[in-house]
PDB file of C-alpha atoms and ligand atoms in Angstrom:
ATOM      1  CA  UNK G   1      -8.192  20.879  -2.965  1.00 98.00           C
ATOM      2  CA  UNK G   2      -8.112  20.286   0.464  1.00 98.00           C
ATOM      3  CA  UNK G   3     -10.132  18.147   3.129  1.00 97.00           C
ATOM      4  CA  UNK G   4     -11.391  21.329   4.768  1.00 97.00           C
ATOM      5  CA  UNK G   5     -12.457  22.657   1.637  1.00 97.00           C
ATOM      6  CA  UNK G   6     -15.293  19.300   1.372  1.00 96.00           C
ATOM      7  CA  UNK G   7     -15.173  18.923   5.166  1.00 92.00           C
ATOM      8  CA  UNK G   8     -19.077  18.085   5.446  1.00 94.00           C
ATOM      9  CA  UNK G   9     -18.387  15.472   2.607  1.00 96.00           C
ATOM     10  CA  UNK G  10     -15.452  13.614   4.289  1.00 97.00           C
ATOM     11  CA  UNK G  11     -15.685  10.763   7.049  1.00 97.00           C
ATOM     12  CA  UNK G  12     -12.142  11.368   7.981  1.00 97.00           C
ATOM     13  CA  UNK G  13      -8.656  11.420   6.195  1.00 97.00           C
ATOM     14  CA  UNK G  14      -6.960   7.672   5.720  1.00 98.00           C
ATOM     15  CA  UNK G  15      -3.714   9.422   4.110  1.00 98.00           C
ATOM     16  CA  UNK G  16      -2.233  12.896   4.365  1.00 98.00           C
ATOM     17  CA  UNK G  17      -0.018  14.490   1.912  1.00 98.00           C
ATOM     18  CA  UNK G  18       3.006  14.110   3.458  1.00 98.00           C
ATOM     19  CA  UNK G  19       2.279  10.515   4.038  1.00 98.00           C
ATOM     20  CA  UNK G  20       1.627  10.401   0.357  1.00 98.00           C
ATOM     21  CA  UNK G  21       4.577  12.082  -0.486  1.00 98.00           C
ATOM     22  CA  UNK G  22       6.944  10.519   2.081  1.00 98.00           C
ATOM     23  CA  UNK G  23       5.918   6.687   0.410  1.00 98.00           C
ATOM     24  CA  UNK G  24       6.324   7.483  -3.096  1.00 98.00           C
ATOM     25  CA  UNK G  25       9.551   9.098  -2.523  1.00 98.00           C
ATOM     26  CA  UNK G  26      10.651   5.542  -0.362  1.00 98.00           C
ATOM     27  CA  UNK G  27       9.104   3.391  -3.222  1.00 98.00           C
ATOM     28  CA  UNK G  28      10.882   5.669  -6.353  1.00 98.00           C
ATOM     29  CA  UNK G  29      14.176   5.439  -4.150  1.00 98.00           C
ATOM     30  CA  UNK G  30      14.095   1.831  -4.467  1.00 98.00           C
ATOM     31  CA  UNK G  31      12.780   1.705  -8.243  1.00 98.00           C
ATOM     32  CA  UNK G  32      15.738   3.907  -9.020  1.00 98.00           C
ATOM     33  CA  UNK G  33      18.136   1.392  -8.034  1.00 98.00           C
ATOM     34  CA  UNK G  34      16.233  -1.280  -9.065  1.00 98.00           C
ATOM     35  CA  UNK G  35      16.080  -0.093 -12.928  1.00 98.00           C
ATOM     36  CA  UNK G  36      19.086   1.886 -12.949  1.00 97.00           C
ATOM     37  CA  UNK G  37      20.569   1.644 -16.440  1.00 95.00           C
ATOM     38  CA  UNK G  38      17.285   0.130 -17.746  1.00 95.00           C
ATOM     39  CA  UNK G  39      15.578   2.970 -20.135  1.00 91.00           C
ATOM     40  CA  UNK G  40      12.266   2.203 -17.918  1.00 98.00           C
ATOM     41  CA  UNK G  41       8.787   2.652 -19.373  1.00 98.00           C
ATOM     42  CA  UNK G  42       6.050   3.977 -16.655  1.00 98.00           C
ATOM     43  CA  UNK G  43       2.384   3.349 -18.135  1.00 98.00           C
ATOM     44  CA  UNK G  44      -0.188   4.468 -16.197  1.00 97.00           C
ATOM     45  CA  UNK G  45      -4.241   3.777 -16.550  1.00 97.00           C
ATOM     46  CA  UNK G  46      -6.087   7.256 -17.030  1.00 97.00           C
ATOM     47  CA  UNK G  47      -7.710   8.809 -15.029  1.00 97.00           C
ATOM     48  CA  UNK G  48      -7.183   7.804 -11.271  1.00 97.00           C
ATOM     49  CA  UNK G  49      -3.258   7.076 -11.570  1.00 98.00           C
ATOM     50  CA  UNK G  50      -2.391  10.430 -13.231  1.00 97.00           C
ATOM     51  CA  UNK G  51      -2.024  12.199  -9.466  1.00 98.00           C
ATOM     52  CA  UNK G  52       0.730   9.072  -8.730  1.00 98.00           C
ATOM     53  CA  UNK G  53       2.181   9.098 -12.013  1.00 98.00           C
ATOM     54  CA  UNK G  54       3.090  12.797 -11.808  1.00 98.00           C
ATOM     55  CA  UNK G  55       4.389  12.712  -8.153  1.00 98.00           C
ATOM     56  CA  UNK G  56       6.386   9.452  -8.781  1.00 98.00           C
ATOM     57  CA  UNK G  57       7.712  10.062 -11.744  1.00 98.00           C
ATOM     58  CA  UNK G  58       9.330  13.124 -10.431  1.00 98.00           C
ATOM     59  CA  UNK G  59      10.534  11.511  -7.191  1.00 98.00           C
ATOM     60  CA  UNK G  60      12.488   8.869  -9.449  1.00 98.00           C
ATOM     61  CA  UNK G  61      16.385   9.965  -9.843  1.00 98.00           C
ATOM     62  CA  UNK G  62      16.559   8.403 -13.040  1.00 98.00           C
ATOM     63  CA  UNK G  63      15.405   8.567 -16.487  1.00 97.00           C
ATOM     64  CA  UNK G  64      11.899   7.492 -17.259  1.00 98.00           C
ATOM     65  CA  UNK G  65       9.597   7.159 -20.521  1.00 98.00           C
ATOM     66  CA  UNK G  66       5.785   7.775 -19.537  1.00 98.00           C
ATOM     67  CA  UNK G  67       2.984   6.612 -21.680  1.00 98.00           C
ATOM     68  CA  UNK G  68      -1.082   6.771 -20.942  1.00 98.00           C
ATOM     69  CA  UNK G  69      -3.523   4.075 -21.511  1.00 98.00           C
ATOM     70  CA  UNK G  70      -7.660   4.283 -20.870  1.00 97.00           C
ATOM     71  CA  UNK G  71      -9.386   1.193 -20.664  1.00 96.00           C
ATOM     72  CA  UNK G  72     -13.090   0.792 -20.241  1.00 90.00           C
ATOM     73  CA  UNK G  73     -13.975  -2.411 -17.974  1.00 82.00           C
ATOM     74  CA  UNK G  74     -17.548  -3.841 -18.030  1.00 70.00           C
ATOM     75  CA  UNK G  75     -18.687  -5.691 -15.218  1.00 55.00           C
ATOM     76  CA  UNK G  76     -15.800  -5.494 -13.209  1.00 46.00           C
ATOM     77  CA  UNK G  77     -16.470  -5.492  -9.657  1.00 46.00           C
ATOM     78  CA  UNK G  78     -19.342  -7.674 -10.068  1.00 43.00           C
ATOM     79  CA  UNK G  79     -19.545 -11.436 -10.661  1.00 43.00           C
ATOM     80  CA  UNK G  80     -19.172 -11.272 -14.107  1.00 45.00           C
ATOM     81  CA  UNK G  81     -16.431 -12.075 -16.217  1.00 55.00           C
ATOM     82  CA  UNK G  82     -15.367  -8.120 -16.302  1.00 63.00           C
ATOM     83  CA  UNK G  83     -13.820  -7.718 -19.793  1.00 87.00           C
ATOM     84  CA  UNK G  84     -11.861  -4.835 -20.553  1.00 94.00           C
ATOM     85  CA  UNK G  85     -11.328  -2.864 -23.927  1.00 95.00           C
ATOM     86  CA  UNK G  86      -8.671  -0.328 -24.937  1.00 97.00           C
ATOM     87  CA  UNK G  87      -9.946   3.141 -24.935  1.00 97.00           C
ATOM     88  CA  UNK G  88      -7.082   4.625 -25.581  1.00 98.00           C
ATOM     89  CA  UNK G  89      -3.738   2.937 -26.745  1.00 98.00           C
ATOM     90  CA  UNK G  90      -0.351   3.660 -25.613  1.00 98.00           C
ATOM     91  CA  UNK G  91       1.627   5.637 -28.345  1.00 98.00           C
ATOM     92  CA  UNK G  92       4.605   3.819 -27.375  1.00 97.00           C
ATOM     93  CA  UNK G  93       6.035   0.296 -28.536  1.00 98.00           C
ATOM     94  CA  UNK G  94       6.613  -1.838 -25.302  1.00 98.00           C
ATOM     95  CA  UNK G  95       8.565  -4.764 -27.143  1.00 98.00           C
ATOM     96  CA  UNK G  96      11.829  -5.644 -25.476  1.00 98.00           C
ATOM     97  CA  UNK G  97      11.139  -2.126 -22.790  1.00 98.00           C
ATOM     98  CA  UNK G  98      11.117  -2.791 -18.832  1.00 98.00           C
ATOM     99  CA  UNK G  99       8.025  -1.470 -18.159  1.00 98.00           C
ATOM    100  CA  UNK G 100       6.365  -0.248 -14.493  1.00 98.00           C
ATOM    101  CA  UNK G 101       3.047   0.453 -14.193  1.00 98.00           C
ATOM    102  CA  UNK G 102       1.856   3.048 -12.315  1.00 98.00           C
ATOM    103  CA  UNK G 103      -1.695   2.666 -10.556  1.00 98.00           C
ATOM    104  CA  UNK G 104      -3.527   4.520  -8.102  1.00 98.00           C
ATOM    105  CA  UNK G 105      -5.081   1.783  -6.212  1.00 98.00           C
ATOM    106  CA  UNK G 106      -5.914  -2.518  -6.949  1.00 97.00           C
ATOM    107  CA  UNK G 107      -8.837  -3.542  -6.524  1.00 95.00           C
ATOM    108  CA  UNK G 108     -10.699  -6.938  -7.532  1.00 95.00           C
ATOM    109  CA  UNK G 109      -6.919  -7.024  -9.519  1.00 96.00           C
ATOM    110  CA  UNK G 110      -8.845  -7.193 -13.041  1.00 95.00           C
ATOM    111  CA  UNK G 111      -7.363  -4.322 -14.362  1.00 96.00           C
ATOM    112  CA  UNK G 112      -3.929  -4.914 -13.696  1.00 97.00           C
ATOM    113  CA  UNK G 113      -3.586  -8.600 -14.390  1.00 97.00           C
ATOM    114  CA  UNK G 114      -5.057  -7.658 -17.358  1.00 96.00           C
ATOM    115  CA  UNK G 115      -2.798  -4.853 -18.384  1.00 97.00           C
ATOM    116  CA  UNK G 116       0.314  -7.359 -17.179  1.00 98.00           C
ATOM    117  CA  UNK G 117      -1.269  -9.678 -19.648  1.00 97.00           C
ATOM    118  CA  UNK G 118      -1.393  -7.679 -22.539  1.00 97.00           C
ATOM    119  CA  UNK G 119       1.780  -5.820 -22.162  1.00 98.00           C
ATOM    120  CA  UNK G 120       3.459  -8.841 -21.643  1.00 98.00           C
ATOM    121  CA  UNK G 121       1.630 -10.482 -24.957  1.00 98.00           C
ATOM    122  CA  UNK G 122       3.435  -7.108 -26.973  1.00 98.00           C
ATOM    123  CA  UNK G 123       6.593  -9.038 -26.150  1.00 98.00           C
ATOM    124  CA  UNK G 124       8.052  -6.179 -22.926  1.00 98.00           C
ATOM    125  CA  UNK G 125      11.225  -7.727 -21.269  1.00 98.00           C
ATOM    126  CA  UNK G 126       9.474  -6.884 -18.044  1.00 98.00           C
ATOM    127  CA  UNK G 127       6.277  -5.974 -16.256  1.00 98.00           C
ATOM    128  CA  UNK G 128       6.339  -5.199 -13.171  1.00 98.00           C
ATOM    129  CA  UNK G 129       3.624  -2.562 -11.250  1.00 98.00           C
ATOM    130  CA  UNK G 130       3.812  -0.003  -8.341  1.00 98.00           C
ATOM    131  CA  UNK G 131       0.325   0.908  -6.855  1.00 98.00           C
ATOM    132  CA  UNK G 132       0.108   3.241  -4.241  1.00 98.00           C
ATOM    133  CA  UNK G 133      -3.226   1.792  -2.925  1.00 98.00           C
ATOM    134  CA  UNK G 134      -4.030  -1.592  -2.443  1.00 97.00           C
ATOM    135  CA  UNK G 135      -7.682  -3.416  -0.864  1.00 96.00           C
ATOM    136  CA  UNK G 136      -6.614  -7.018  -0.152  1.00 94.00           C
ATOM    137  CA  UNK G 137     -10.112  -7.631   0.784  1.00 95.00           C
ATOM    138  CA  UNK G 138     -11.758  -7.336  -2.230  1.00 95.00           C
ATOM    139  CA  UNK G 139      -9.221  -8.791  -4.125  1.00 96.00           C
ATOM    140  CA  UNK G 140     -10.360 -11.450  -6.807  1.00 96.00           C
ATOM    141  CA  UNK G 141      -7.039 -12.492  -8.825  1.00 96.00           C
ATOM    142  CA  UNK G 142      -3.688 -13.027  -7.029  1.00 95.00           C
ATOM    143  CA  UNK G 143      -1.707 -10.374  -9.222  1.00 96.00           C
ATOM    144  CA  UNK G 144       2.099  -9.860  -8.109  1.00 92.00           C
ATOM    145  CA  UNK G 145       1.893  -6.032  -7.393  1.00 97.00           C
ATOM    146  CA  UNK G 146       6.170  -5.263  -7.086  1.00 98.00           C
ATOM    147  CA  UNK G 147       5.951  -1.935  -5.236  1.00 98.00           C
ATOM    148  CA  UNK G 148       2.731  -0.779  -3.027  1.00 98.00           C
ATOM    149  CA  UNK G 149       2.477   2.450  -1.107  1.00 98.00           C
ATOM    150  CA  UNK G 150      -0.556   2.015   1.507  1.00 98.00           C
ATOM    151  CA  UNK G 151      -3.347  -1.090   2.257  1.00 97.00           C
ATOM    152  CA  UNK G 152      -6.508   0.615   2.663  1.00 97.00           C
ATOM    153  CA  UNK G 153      -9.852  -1.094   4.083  1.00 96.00           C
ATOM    154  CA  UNK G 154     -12.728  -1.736   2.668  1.00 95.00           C
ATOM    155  CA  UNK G 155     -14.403   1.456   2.320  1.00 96.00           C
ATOM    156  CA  UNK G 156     -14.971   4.591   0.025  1.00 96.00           C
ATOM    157  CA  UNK G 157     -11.491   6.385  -0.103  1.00 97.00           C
ATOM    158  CA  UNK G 158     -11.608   9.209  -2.820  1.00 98.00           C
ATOM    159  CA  UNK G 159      -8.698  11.577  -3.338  1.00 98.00           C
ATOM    160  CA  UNK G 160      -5.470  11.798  -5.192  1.00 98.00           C
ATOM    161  CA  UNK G 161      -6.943  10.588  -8.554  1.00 98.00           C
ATOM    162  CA  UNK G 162      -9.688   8.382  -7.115  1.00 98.00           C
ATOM    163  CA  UNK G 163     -12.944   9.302  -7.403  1.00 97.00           C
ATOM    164  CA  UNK G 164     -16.550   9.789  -6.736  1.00 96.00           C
ATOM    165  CA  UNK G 165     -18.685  10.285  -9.832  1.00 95.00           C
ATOM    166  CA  UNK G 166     -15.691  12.094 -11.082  1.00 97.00           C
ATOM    167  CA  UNK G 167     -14.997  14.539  -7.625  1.00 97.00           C
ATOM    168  CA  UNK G 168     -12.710  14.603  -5.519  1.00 98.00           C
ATOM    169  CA  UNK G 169      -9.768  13.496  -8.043  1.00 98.00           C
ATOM    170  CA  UNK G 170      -7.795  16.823  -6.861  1.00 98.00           C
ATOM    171  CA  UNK G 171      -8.455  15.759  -3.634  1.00 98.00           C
ATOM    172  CA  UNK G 172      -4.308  16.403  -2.080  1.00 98.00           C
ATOM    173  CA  UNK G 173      -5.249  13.443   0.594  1.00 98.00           C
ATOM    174  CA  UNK G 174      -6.511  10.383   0.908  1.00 98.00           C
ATOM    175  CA  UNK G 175     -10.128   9.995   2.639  1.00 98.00           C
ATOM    176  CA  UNK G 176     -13.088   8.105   3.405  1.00 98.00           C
ATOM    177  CA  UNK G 177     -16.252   9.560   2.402  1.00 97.00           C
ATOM    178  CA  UNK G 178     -19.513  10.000   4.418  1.00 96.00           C
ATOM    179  CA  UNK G 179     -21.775   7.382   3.090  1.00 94.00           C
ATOM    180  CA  UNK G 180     -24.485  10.140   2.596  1.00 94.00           C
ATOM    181  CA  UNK G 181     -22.744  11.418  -0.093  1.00 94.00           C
ATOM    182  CA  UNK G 182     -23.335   8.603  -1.960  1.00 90.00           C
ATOM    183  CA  UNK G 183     -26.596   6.776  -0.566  1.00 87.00           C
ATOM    184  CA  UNK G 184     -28.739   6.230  -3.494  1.00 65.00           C
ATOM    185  CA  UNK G 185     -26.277   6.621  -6.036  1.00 52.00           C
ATOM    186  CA  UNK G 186     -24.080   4.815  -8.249  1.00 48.00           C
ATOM    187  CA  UNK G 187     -22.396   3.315  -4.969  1.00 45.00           C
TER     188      UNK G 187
HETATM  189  C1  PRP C   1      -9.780   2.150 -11.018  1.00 75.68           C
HETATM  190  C2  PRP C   1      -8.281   2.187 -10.776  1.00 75.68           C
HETATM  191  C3  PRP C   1      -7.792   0.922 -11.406  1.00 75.68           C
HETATM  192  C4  PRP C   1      -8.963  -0.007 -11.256  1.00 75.68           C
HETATM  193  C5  PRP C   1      -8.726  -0.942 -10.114  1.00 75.68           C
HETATM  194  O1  PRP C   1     -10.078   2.703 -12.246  1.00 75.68           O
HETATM  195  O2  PRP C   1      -7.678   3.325 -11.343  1.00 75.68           O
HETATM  196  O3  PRP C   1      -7.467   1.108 -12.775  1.00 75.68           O
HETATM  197  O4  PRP C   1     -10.124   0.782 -10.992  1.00 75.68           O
HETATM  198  O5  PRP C   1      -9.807  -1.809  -9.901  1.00 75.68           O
HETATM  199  P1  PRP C   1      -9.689  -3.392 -10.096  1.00 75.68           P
HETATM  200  O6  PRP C   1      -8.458  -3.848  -9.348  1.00 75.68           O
HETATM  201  O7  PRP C   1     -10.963  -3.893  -9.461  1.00 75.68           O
HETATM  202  O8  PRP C   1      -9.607  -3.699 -11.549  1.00 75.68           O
HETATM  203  P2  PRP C   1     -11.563   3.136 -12.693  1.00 75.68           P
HETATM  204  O9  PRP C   1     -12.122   2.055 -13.573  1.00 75.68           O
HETATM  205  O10 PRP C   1     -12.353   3.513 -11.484  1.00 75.68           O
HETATM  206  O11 PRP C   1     -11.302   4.395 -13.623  1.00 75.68           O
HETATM  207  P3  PRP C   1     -10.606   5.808 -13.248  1.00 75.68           P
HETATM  208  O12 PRP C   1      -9.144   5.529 -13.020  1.00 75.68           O
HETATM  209  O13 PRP C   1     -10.841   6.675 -14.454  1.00 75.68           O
HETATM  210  O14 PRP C   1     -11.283   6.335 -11.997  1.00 75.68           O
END
């Protein structure tokens, strides 16, 4: 799907396509060296990173092992403590694997310094994480995030996996949406 497709839903594009595609192929250029002869691992957190797992992971020039994870998170966002619980597990063993997690955007940082955490507590040799968006302002916990594609401000950006009450996650850009869309909803 395309911005002119939802035109009277979108503010205005933040990242085009071949913006998109042009960073990931720069960041899996550089994780290719970086983990050549490694046997990497790439976990990514359903559903919003599946867009930059697929596009990544073919971008890479070397072998590369993906698994899938879903977590729930309650209260996340919020001034709670924002606990998350395994939805869905990994099928794969991470002890003594260099793993890379692949995310489509950090946030508060709960999720991921979480998911370093517990990947790390399976005994992996390495955790390291490429997101391809990051919002330093509303970040809550300093998380080391290795690889990053685009800083995007504080606003409602929906496309390439991320979502609006489950839409525009086929969205092939990166946008802002009209706050009309979502006045009086779960935003
Ligand atoms: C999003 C995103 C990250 C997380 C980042 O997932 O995919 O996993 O939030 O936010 P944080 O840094 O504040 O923890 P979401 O819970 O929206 O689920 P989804 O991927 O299914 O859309």
């Amino acid at each position: 799907m395309q911005i002119a497709d939802v035109q009277g839903e979108i503010d205005r594009e933040l990242v085009s396509k071949a913006q998109i595609e042009n960073r990931i192929k720069q960041v899996a250029k550089q994780v290719s060296r970086d983990y050549a002869g490694k046997n990497v691992l790439l976990v990514s957190v359903l559903k919003g990173a599946v867009n930059t797992m697929a596009a990544f992971s073919q971008a890479l020039s070397i072998n590369a092992q993906m698994d899938f994870m879903s977590l729930s998170s309650y209260g996340a966002g919020t001034s709670s403590s924002g606990s998350i619980t395994i939805r869905q597990d990994l099928s794969t063993d991470v002890k003594g694997r260099n793993v890379l997690i692949v995310e489509d955007i950090v946030d508060s940082g709960r999720t991921l310094d979480w998911l370093i955490r517990e990947l790390k507590g399976r005994g992996a040799a390495s955790v390291e994480a490429f997101a391809l968006l990051e919002k330093p302002s509303r970040r809550e916990i300093n998380v080391s995030v290795k690889y990053t594609g685009f800083e995007v401000p504080d606003e409602f950006v929906v496309g390439f996996g991320l979502d609006y009450d489950e839409r525009y996650r086929n969205l092939d850009s990166i946008a802002v949406l009209r706050p009309e869309v979502y006045q009086g909803g779960q935003a």
